[in-house]
Amino acid sequence: MKKVAIVMGSDSDLKVVEKAITTLKDYGVETVVHVYSAHRTPVEAKEFTASARDNGIGVIIACAGKAAHLAGAIAANTTLPVIGIPIKASALEGMDALLSTVQMPAGIPVATVAIDGAENAALLALQILGVTDSEIADKLQQARDSKKAKILEKDKELNEKYK
């Protein structure tokens, strides 16, 4: 089974990133977690990214706030899928990070989730892995079916209550 790498620009991003780590572990997917900065440790970030495929990584999640160039810097050095999580870390409430993450030039795509959207980043990574891993795909479908059943049960309860 492929691993998912999570790279954050600062350890202060961990409070957001933990949701992704937990979600991936709940699905039994091994995670590799690093702190690399696009600006302060560009060589280390590039070396990690360039060797990721050979080290069993299938998807990379990159999260950063403010200028948030990490996801783009990582995507520039791999053809693995890269998912960016913009982090709310400045007076601009994460909009700066969102725009820095989503506005990539043609040829270097980064899938981007919502500001602080770590859980959805993990679920998207799982969906990508699920294309070739039926066990993950089945677990994702079971989780969706379970959520659907809960919503329908709530709907039934409300309909009974307000008949």
mmCIF file of C-alpha atoms in Angstrom:
data_model
loop_
_atom_site.group_PDB
_atom_site.id
_atom_site.type_symbol
_atom_site.label_atom_id
_atom_site.label_comp_id
_atom_site.label_asym_id
_atom_site.label_seq_id
_atom_site.Cartn_x
_atom_site.Cartn_y
_atom_site.Cartn_z
ATOM 1 C CA MET A 1 0.000 0.000 0.000
ATOM 2 C CA LYS A 2 1.273 3.464 -0.893
ATOM 3 C CA LYS A 3 2.015 5.962 1.870
ATOM 4 C CA VAL A 4 0.852 9.553 2.135
ATOM 5 C CA ALA A 5 3.393 12.212 2.966
ATOM 6 C CA ILE A 6 2.347 15.309 4.864
ATOM 7 C CA VAL A 7 4.718 18.237 4.708
ATOM 8 C CA MET A 8 4.051 21.386 6.676
ATOM 9 C CA GLY A 9 5.865 24.676 6.420
ATOM 10 C CA SER A 10 6.023 25.132 10.190
ATOM 11 C CA ASP A 11 5.329 23.014 13.239
ATOM 12 C CA SER A 12 2.685 25.596 14.169
ATOM 13 C CA ASP A 13 0.622 24.031 11.339
ATOM 14 C CA LEU A 14 0.442 20.747 13.256
ATOM 15 C CA LYS A 15 -2.749 21.699 15.085
ATOM 16 C CA VAL A 16 -4.509 21.743 11.690
ATOM 17 C CA VAL A 17 -2.551 18.869 10.133
ATOM 18 C CA GLU A 18 -3.373 16.431 12.952
ATOM 19 C CA LYS A 19 -6.862 15.985 11.450
ATOM 20 C CA ALA A 20 -5.293 14.677 8.241
ATOM 21 C CA ILE A 21 -2.907 12.396 10.117
ATOM 22 C CA THR A 22 -5.749 10.962 12.209
ATOM 23 C CA THR A 23 -7.988 10.439 9.180
ATOM 24 C CA LEU A 24 -5.280 8.622 7.244
ATOM 25 C CA LYS A 25 -4.415 6.419 10.222
ATOM 26 C CA ASP A 26 -8.132 5.609 10.704
ATOM 27 C CA TYR A 27 -8.034 4.142 7.188
ATOM 28 C CA GLY A 28 -4.835 2.214 7.904
ATOM 29 C CA VAL A 29 -2.658 4.319 5.610
ATOM 30 C CA GLU A 30 0.912 4.906 6.690
ATOM 31 C CA THR A 31 1.879 8.560 6.874
ATOM 32 C CA VAL A 32 5.237 10.245 6.669
ATOM 33 C CA VAL A 33 5.266 13.681 8.325
ATOM 34 C CA HIS A 34 7.879 16.411 7.866
ATOM 35 C CA VAL A 35 8.433 20.109 8.466
ATOM 36 C CA TYR A 36 10.089 21.697 5.430
ATOM 37 C CA SER A 37 9.840 25.304 4.379
ATOM 38 C CA ALA A 38 9.767 26.364 0.739
ATOM 39 C CA HIS A 39 11.769 29.414 1.772
ATOM 40 C CA ARG A 40 13.969 28.301 4.679
ATOM 41 C CA THR A 41 14.747 24.679 3.724
ATOM 42 C CA PRO A 42 14.246 24.541 -0.053
ATOM 43 C CA VAL A 43 17.043 22.019 -0.648
ATOM 44 C CA GLU A 44 15.683 19.566 1.931
ATOM 45 C CA ALA A 45 12.132 19.973 0.609
ATOM 46 C CA LYS A 46 13.344 19.281 -2.932
ATOM 47 C CA GLU A 47 15.416 16.238 -1.897
ATOM 48 C CA PHE A 48 12.482 14.741 0.003
ATOM 49 C CA THR A 49 10.098 15.362 -2.873
ATOM 50 C CA ALA A 50 12.430 14.054 -5.568
ATOM 51 C CA SER A 51 12.805 10.739 -3.711
ATOM 52 C CA ALA A 52 9.189 10.403 -2.530
ATOM 53 C CA ARG A 53 8.028 8.013 -5.264
ATOM 54 C CA ASP A 54 11.035 5.725 -4.681
ATOM 55 C CA ASN A 55 10.202 5.732 -0.961
ATOM 56 C CA GLY A 56 6.666 4.396 -1.496
ATOM 57 C CA ILE A 57 4.786 7.685 -1.347
ATOM 58 C CA GLY A 58 1.632 7.842 -3.475
ATOM 59 C CA VAL A 59 0.323 11.305 -2.599
ATOM 60 C CA ILE A 60 1.841 14.358 -0.915
ATOM 61 C CA ILE A 61 -0.187 16.766 1.195
ATOM 62 C CA ALA A 62 1.538 20.126 1.647
ATOM 63 C CA CYS A 63 0.292 22.778 4.029
ATOM 64 C CA ALA A 64 1.498 26.265 4.704
ATOM 65 C CA GLY A 65 0.207 29.667 5.684
ATOM 66 C CA LYS A 66 0.907 33.231 4.594
ATOM 67 C CA ALA A 67 2.873 33.157 1.295
ATOM 68 C CA ALA A 68 2.221 29.374 1.148
ATOM 69 C CA HIS A 69 4.582 28.416 -1.645
ATOM 70 C CA LEU A 70 5.274 24.962 -0.219
ATOM 71 C CA ALA A 71 2.704 22.992 -2.237
ATOM 72 C CA GLY A 72 3.870 24.602 -5.469
ATOM 73 C CA ALA A 73 7.528 24.060 -4.668
ATOM 74 C CA ILE A 74 6.807 20.403 -3.958
ATOM 75 C CA ALA A 75 4.681 19.983 -7.093
ATOM 76 C CA ALA A 76 7.505 21.449 -9.175
ATOM 77 C CA ASN A 77 9.721 18.536 -8.167
ATOM 78 C CA THR A 78 7.408 15.531 -8.617
ATOM 79 C CA THR A 79 4.670 14.118 -10.792
ATOM 80 C CA LEU A 80 2.964 12.604 -7.754
ATOM 81 C CA PRO A 81 -0.393 14.157 -6.875
ATOM 82 C CA VAL A 82 0.062 17.113 -4.519
ATOM 83 C CA ILE A 83 -2.769 18.398 -2.341
ATOM 84 C CA GLY A 84 -2.371 21.833 -0.799
ATOM 85 C CA ILE A 85 -3.890 22.902 2.496
ATOM 86 C CA PRO A 86 -3.836 26.673 2.913
ATOM 87 C CA ILE A 87 -3.424 27.513 6.603
ATOM 88 C CA LYS A 88 -5.082 30.420 8.372
ATOM 89 C CA ALA A 89 -1.948 32.018 9.808
ATOM 90 C CA SER A 90 -2.075 35.747 9.180
ATOM 91 C CA ALA A 91 -4.160 38.884 9.402
ATOM 92 C CA LEU A 92 -5.587 37.927 6.017
ATOM 93 C CA GLU A 93 -7.395 34.926 7.585
ATOM 94 C CA GLY A 94 -5.823 32.415 5.200
ATOM 95 C CA MET A 95 -6.876 34.098 1.959
ATOM 96 C CA ASP A 96 -3.218 34.828 1.174
ATOM 97 C CA ALA A 97 -2.368 31.147 1.636
ATOM 98 C CA LEU A 98 -5.389 30.045 -0.396
ATOM 99 C CA LEU A 99 -4.450 32.210 -3.361
ATOM 100 C CA SER A 100 -0.771 31.210 -3.163
ATOM 101 C CA THR A 101 -1.745 27.539 -3.151
ATOM 102 C CA VAL A 102 -4.479 27.505 -5.774
ATOM 103 C CA GLN A 103 -2.973 29.901 -8.352
ATOM 104 C CA MET A 104 -0.471 27.528 -9.946
ATOM 105 C CA PRO A 105 0.896 27.966 -13.463
ATOM 106 C CA ALA A 106 -0.198 25.597 -16.223
ATOM 107 C CA GLY A 107 1.724 22.336 -16.099
ATOM 108 C CA ILE A 108 2.304 22.244 -12.312
ATOM 109 C CA PRO A 109 -1.075 21.377 -10.760
ATOM 110 C CA VAL A 110 -1.842 21.426 -7.055
ATOM 111 C CA ALA A 111 -5.219 20.197 -5.854
ATOM 112 C CA THR A 112 -6.302 22.622 -3.154
ATOM 113 C CA VAL A 113 -8.795 22.155 -0.335
ATOM 114 C CA ALA A 114 -10.412 24.749 1.894
ATOM 115 C CA ILE A 115 -8.481 26.903 4.332
ATOM 116 C CA ASP A 116 -7.540 24.585 7.243
ATOM 117 C CA GLY A 117 -9.240 21.725 5.334
ATOM 118 C CA ALA A 118 -7.008 18.918 6.588
ATOM 119 C CA GLU A 119 -9.691 16.247 6.833
ATOM 120 C CA ASN A 120 -10.777 16.776 3.223
ATOM 121 C CA ALA A 121 -7.129 16.739 2.121
ATOM 122 C CA ALA A 122 -6.745 13.319 3.730
ATOM 123 C CA LEU A 123 -9.986 12.066 2.184
ATOM 124 C CA LEU A 124 -8.896 13.303 -1.253
ATOM 125 C CA ALA A 125 -5.550 11.542 -0.801
ATOM 126 C CA LEU A 126 -7.450 8.372 0.107
ATOM 127 C CA GLN A 127 -9.651 8.708 -2.988
ATOM 128 C CA ILE A 128 -6.537 9.038 -5.147
ATOM 129 C CA LEU A 129 -5.021 5.922 -3.569
ATOM 130 C CA GLY A 130 -8.400 4.200 -3.897
ATOM 131 C CA VAL A 131 -8.173 4.354 -7.686
ATOM 132 C CA THR A 132 -5.782 1.395 -7.514
ATOM 133 C CA ASP A 133 -6.441 0.102 -3.982
ATOM 134 C CA SER A 134 -9.894 -1.484 -3.686
ATOM 135 C CA GLU A 135 -9.569 -1.916 0.100
ATOM 136 C CA ILE A 136 -9.284 1.853 0.562
ATOM 137 C CA ALA A 137 -12.067 2.468 -1.971
ATOM 138 C CA ASP A 138 -14.349 0.068 -0.072
ATOM 139 C CA LYS A 139 -13.598 1.748 3.270
ATOM 140 C CA LEU A 140 -14.381 5.157 1.783
ATOM 141 C CA GLN A 141 -17.693 3.875 0.421
ATOM 142 C CA GLN A 142 -18.587 2.320 3.782
ATOM 143 C CA ALA A 143 -17.853 5.623 5.535
ATOM 144 C CA ARG A 144 -20.066 7.513 3.088
ATOM 145 C CA ASP A 145 -22.835 4.942 3.452
ATOM 146 C CA SER A 146 -22.639 5.267 7.234
ATOM 147 C CA LYS A 147 -22.883 9.070 7.071
ATOM 148 C CA LYS A 148 -25.813 8.785 4.678
ATOM 149 C CA ALA A 149 -27.621 6.401 7.038
ATOM 150 C CA LYS A 150 -27.135 8.818 9.948
ATOM 151 C CA ILE A 151 -28.565 11.725 7.956
ATOM 152 C CA LEU A 152 -31.549 9.678 6.829
ATOM 153 C CA GLU A 153 -32.185 8.573 10.416
ATOM 154 C CA LYS A 154 -32.134 12.214 11.573
ATOM 155 C CA ASP A 155 -34.523 13.074 8.746
ATOM 156 C CA LYS A 156 -36.879 10.298 9.851
ATOM 157 C CA GLU A 157 -36.745 11.462 13.482
ATOM 158 C CA LEU A 158 -37.561 15.032 12.517
ATOM 159 C CA ASN A 159 -40.413 13.954 10.267
ATOM 160 C CA GLU A 160 -41.908 11.860 13.081
ATOM 161 C CA LYS A 161 -41.475 14.654 15.603
ATOM 162 C CA TYR A 162 -43.122 17.334 13.467
ATOM 163 C CA LYS A 163 -45.909 15.308 11.841
#
